CSV table of C-alpha atoms and ligand atoms in Angstrom, one decimal:
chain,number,residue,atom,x,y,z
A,1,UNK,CA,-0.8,-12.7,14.4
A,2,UNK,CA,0.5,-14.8,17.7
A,3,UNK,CA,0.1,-18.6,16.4
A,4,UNK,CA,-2.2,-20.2,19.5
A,5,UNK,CA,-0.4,-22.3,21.9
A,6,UNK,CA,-1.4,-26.0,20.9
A,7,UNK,CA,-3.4,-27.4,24.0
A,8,UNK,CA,-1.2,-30.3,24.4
A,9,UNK,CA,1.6,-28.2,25.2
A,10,UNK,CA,0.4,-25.3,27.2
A,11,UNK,CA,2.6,-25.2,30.0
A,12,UNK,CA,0.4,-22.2,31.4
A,13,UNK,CA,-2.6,-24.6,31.9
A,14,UNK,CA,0.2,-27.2,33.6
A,15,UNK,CA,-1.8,-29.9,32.8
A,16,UNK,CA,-2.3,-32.6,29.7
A,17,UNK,CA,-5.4,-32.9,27.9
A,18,UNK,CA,-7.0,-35.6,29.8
A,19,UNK,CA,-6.6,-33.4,32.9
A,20,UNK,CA,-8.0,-30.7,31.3
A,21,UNK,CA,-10.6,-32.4,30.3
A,22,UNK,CA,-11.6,-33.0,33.3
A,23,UNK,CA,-11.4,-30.0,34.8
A,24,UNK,CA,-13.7,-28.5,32.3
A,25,UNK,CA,-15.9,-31.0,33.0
A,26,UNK,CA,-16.1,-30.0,36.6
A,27,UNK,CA,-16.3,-26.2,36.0
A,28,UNK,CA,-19.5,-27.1,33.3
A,29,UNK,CA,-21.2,-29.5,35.5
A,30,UNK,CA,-20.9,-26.8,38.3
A,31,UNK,CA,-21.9,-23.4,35.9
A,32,UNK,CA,-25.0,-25.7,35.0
A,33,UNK,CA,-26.1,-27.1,37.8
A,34,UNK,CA,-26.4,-30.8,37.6
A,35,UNK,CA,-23.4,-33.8,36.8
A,36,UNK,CA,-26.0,-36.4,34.9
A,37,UNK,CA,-25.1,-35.7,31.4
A,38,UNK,CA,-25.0,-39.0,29.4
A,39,UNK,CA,-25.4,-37.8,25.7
A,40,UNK,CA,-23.5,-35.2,24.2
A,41,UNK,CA,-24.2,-33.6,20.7
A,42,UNK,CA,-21.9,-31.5,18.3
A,43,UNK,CA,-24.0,-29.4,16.1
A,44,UNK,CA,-21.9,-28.2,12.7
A,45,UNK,CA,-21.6,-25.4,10.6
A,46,UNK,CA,-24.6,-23.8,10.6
A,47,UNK,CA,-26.9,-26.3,12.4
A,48,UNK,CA,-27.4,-24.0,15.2
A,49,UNK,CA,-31.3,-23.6,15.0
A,50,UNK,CA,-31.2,-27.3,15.1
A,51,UNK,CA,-31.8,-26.8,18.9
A,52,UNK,CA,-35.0,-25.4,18.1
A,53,UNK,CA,-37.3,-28.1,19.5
A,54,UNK,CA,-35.1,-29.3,22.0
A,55,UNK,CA,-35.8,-28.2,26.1
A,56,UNK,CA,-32.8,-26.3,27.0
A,57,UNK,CA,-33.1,-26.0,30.6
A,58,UNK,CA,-29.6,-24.0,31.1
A,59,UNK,CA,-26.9,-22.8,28.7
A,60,UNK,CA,-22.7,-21.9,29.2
A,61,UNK,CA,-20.3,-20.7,27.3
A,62,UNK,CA,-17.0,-22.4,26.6
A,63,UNK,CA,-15.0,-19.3,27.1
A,64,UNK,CA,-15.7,-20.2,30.4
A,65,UNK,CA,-14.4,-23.7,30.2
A,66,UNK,CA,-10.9,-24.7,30.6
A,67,UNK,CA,-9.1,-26.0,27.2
A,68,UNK,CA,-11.8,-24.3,25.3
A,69,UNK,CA,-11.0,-21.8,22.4
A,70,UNK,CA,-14.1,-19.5,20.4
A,71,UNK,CA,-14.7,-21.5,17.8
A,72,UNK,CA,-12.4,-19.5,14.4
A,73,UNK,CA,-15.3,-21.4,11.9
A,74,UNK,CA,-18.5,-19.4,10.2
A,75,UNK,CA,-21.4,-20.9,11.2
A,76,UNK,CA,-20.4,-22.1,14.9
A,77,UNK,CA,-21.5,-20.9,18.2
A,78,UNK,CA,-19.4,-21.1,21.1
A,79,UNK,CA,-22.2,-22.1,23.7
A,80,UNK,CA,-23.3,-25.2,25.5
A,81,UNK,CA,-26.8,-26.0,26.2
A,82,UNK,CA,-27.9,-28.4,29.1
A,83,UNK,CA,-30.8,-30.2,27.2
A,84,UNK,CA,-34.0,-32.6,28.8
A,85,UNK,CA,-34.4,-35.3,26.5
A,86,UNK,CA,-37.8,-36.8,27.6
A,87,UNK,CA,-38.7,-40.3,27.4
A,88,UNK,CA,-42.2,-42.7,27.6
A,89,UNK,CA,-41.1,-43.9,31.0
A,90,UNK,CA,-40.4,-40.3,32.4
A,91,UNK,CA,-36.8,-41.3,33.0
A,92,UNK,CA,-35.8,-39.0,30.5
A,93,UNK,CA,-31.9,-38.3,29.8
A,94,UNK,CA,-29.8,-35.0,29.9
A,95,UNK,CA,-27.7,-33.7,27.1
A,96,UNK,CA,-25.5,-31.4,26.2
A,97,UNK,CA,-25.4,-29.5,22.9
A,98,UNK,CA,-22.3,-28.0,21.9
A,99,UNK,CA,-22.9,-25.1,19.0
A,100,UNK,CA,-19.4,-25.3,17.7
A,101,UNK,CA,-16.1,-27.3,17.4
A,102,UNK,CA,-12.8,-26.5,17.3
A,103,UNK,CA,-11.5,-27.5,13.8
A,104,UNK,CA,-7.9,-28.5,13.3
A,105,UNK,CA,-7.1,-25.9,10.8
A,106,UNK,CA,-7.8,-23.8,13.4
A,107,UNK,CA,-3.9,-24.8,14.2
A,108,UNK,CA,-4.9,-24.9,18.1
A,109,UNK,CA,-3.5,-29.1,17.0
A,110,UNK,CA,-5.5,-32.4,17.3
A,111,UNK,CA,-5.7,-32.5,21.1
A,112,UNK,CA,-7.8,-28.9,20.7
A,113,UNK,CA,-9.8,-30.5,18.6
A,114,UNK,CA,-10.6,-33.8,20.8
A,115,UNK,CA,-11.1,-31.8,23.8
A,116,UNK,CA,-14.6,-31.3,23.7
A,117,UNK,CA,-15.3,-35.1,23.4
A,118,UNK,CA,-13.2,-36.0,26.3
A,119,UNK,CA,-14.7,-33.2,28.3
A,120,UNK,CA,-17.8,-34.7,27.6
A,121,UNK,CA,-16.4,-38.1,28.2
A,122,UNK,CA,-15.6,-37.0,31.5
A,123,UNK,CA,-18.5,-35.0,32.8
A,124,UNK,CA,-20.3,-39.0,32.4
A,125,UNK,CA,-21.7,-38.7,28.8
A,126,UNK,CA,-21.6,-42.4,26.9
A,127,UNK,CA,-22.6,-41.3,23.4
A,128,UNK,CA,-21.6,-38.6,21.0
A,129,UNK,CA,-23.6,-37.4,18.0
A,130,UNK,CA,-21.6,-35.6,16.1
A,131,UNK,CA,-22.8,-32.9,13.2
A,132,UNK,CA,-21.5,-31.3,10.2
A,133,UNK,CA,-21.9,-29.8,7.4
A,134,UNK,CA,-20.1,-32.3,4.2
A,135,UNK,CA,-19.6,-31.9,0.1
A,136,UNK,CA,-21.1,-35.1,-1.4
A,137,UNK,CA,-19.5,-36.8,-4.0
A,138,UNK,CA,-23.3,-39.5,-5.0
A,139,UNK,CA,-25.5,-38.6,-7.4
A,140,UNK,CA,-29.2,-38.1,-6.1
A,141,UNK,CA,-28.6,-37.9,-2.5
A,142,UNK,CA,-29.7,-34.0,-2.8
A,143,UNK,CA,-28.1,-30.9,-1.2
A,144,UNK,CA,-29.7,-30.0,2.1
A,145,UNK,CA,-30.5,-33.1,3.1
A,146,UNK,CA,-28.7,-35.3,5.8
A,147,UNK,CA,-27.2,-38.6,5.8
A,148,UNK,CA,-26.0,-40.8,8.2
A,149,UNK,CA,-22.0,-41.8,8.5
A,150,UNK,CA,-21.4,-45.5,8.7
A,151,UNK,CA,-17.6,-45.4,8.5
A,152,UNK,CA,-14.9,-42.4,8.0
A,153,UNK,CA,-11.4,-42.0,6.3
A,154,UNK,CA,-9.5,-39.9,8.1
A,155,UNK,CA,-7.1,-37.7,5.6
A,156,UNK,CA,-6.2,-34.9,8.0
A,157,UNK,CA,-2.8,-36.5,8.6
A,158,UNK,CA,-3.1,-36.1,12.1
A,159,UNK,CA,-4.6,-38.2,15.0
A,160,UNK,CA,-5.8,-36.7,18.4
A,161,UNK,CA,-4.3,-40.0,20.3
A,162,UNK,CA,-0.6,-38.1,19.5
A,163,UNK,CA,0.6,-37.2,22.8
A,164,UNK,CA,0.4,-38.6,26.4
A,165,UNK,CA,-1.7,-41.8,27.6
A,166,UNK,CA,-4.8,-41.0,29.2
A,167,UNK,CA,-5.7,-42.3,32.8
A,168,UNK,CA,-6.7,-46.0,33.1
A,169,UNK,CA,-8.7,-47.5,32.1
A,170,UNK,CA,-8.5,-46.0,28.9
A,171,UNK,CA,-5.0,-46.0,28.3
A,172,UNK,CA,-4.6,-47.4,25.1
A,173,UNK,CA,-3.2,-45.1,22.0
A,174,UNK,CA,-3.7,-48.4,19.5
A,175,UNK,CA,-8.1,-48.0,19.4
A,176,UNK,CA,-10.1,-50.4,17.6
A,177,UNK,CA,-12.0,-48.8,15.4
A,178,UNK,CA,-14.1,-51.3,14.0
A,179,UNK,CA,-17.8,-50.2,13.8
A,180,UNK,CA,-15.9,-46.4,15.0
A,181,UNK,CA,-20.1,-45.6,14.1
A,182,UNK,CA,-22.0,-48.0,15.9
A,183,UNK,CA,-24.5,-50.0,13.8
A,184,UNK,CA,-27.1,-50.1,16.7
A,185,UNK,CA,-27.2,-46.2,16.9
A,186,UNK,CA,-27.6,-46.0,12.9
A,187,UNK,CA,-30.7,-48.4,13.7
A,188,UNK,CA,-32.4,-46.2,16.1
A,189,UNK,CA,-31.2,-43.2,14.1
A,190,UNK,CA,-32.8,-44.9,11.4
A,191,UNK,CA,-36.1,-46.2,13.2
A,192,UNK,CA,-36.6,-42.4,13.7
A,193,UNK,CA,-35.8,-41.0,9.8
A,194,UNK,CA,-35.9,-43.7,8.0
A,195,UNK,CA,-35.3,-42.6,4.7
A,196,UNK,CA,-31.4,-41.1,5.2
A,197,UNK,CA,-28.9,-42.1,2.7
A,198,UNK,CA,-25.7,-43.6,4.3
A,199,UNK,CA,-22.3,-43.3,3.4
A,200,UNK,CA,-18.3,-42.8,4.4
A,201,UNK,CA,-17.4,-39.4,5.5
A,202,UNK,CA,-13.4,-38.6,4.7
A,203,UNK,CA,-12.3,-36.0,6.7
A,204,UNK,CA,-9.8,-33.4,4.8
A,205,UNK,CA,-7.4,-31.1,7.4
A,206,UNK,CA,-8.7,-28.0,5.4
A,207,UNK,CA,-9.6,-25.2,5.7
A,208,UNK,CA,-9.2,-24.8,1.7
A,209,UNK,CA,-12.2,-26.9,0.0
A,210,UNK,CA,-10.7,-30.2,-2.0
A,211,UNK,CA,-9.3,-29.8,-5.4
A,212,UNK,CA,-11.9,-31.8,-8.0
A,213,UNK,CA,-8.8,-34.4,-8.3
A,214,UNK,CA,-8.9,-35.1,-4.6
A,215,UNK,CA,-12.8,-35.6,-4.9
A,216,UNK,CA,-12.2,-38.3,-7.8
A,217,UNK,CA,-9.5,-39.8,-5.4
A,218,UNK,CA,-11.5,-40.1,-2.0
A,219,UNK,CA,-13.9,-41.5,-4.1
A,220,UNK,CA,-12.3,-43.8,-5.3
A,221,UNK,CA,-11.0,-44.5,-1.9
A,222,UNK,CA,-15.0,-45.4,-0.7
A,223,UNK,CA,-16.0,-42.0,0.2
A,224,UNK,CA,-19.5,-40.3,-0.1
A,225,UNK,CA,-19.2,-37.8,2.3
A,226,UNK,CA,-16.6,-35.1,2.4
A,227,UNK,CA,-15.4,-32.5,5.4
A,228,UNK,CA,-12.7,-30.8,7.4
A,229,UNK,CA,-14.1,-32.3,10.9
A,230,UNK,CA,-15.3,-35.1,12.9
A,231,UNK,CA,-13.2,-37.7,12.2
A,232,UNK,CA,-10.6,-36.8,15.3
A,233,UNK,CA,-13.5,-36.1,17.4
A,234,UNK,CA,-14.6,-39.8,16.8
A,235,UNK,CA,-11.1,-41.5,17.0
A,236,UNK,CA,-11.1,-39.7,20.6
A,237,UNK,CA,-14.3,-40.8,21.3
A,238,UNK,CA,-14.1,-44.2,21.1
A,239,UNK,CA,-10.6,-43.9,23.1
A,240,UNK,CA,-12.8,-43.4,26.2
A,241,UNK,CA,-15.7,-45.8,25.2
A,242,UNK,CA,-17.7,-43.1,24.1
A,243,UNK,CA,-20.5,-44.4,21.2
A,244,UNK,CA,-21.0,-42.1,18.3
A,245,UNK,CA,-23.4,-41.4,16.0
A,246,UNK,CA,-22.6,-39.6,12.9
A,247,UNK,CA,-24.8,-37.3,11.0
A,248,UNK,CA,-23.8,-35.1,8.0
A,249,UNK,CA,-25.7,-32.7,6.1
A,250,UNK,CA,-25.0,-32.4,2.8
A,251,UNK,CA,-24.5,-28.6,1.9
A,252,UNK,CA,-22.9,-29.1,-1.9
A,253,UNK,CA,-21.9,-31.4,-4.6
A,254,UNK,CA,-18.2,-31.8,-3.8
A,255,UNK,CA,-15.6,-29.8,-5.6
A,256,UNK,CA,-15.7,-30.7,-9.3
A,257,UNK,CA,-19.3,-32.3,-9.3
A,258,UNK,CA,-21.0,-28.5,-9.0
A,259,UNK,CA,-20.4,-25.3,-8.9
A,260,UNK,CA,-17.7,-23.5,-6.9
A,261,UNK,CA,-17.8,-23.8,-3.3
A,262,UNK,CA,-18.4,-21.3,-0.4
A,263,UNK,CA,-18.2,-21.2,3.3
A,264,UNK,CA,-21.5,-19.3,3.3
A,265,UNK,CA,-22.7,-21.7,0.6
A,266,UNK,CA,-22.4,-24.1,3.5
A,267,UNK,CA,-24.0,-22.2,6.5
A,268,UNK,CA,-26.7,-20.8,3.9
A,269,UNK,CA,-27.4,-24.3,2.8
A,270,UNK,CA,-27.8,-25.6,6.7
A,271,UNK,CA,-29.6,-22.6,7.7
A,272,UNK,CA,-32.5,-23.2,5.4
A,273,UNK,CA,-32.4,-27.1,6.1
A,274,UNK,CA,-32.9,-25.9,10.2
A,275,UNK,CA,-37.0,-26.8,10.2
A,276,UNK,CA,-36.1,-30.2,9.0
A,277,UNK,CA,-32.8,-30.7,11.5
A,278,UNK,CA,-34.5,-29.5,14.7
A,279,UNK,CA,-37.2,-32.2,13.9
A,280,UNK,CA,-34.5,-34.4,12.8
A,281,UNK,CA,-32.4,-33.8,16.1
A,282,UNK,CA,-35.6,-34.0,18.2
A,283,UNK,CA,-36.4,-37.4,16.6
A,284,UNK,CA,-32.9,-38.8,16.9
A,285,UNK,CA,-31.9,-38.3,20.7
A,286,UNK,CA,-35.5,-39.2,21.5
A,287,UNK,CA,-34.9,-42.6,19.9
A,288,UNK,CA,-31.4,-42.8,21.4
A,289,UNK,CA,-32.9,-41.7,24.8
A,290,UNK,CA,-35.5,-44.0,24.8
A,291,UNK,CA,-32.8,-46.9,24.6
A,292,UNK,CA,-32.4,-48.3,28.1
A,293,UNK,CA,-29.4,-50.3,27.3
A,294,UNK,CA,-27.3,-47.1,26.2
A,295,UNK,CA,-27.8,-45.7,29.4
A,296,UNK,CA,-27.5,-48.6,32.0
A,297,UNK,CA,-24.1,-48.8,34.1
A,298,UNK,CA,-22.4,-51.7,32.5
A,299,UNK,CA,-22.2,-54.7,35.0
A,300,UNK,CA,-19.5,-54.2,37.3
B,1,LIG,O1,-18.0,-28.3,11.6
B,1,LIG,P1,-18.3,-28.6,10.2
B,1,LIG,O2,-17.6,-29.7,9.6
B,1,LIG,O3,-19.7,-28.6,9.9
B,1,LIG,O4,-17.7,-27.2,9.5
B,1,LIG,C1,-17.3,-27.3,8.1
B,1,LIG,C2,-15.9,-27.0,8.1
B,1,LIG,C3,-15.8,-25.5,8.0
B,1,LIG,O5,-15.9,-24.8,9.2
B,1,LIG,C4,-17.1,-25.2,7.2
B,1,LIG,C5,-16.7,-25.2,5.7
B,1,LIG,O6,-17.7,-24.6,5.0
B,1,LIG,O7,-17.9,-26.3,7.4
B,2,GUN,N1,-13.7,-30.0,3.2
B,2,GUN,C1,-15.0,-29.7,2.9
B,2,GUN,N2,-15.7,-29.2,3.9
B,2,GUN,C2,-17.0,-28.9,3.7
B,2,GUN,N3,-18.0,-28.5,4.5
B,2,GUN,C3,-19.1,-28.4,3.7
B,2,GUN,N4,-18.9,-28.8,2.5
B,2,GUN,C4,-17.6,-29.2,2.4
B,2,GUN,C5,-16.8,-29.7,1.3
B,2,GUN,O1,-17.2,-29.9,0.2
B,2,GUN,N5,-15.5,-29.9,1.7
């Protein structure tokens, strides 16, 4: 099997990843039909009928997009919805919904795996929700039920900011990261479900599932949370000044706290959870939409 050409160093495409990401952004603002995107959602494995209760008003695929590969992970889609996100004042705000990710064990590198962010960035989105599907390593928090991310650990070894600058103004590789989860979108998150648990997600490289003694150890490194995504998709993010909002769902007692672990486990788990994440979802960009300040231009 051909190893795919990491996107950061496909001469065929000619350009880097910030180019590219802009390019995709033009080709999915043209396929559907409108360039005022401002909020851009990830669903993860097996959150696709989280979209259930949202107004998709047009839908693309990202084989169509430049930089984009079909997502290799169960439970991921590979389309992207145009989404109306209404609010009381009638302003509304679009989103997009992405139904899959690129994962970095997918071996496509960490560039691959941040291009969906920065071609979000790009197309004009300023906040990310990103979705997943995470082991848990607390007692009572309850499989199938979702918790918000206030910080990460990233273990994947790698770090999407490898590689060229981007374009000013953004061209910084040394990001703060401080409050990488903004606290005031955990409060609206929160205003809308207010009883989610909230912890640190470590993100793993995978795509194997941890060994118990790795569990014990990014617990005992501050993690509640565990998963194989995310946590490059967020350094990238806030790279271009994106805001993001995490939200895991937990799918299983990490390895050694339950039973063994499977990928269908995982997108079994989320698929019977959909009822309460399309309401979830529907709740949570609604309070996010309904924000003015998120969505102002900031003063010039
Ligand atoms: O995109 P997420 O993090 O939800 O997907 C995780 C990683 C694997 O694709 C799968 C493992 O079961 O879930
Ligand atoms: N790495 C990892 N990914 C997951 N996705 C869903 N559950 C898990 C888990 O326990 N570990």
């Amino acid at each position: 099997m051909l190893t795919p050409t990491p996107i950061s160093a496909d001469p065929a495409a000619g350009h880097g990843p910030f180019e590219t990401a802009r390019l995709a952004a033009a080709q999915l603002t043209e396929a559907l039909g409108r360039n005022d995107h401002r909020l851009a959602v990830w669903l993860g494995s097996g959150w696709q009928r989280a979209v259930d209760r949202l107004g998709v008003t047009a839908t693309v695929s990202t084989a169509d997009l430049a930089g984009f590969h079909r997502s290799g992970a169960m439970g991921h889609g590979s389309d992207v919805h145009s989404v109306r996100i209404e609010t009381p004042d009638g302003i509304g705000v679009q989103a997009l919904v992405f139904t899959g990710r690129t994962h970095l064990y997918e071996g496509l590198g960490p560039a691959a795996v941040a291009h969906g962010v920065r071609t979000a960035a790009a197309a004009g989105c300023r906040v990310v929700v990103l979705t997943n599907a995470a082991g848990c390593m607390r007692e009572g928090w309850g499989v199938g039920r979702p918790a918000l991310v206030t910080d990460q650990l990233n273990l994947t070894g790698a770090s999407p900011l490898t590689g060229p600058l981007p374009p000013p103004p953004n061209d910084s590789r040394h990001v703060d990261l401080t409050d990488a989860y903004h606290p005031r979108l955990r409060d609206l998150a929160r205003n809308a479900a207010p009883d989610l648990p909230e912890g640190v997600y470590a993100g793993f490289h995978g795509p194997e599932f941890e060994t118990p003694a790795e569990i014990v150890a990014a617990r005992r490194l501050g993690a509640d949370l565990v998963g194989q995504s995310m946590v490059l998709e967020t350094i990238a993010a806030r790279q271009v000044g994106l805001e993001v909002l995490g939200i895991s769902l937990i799918t299983n007692a990490a390895a050694g706290l339950g039973g063994k672990l499977s990928a269908q486990e995982v997108v079994d788990v989320a698929h019977a959870a959909a009822p309460e994440l399309a309401v979830l979802l529907a709740d949570v960009l609604a309070a996010l939409a309904a924000h003015h300040d998120l969505w102002q231009d900031p003063p010039s």
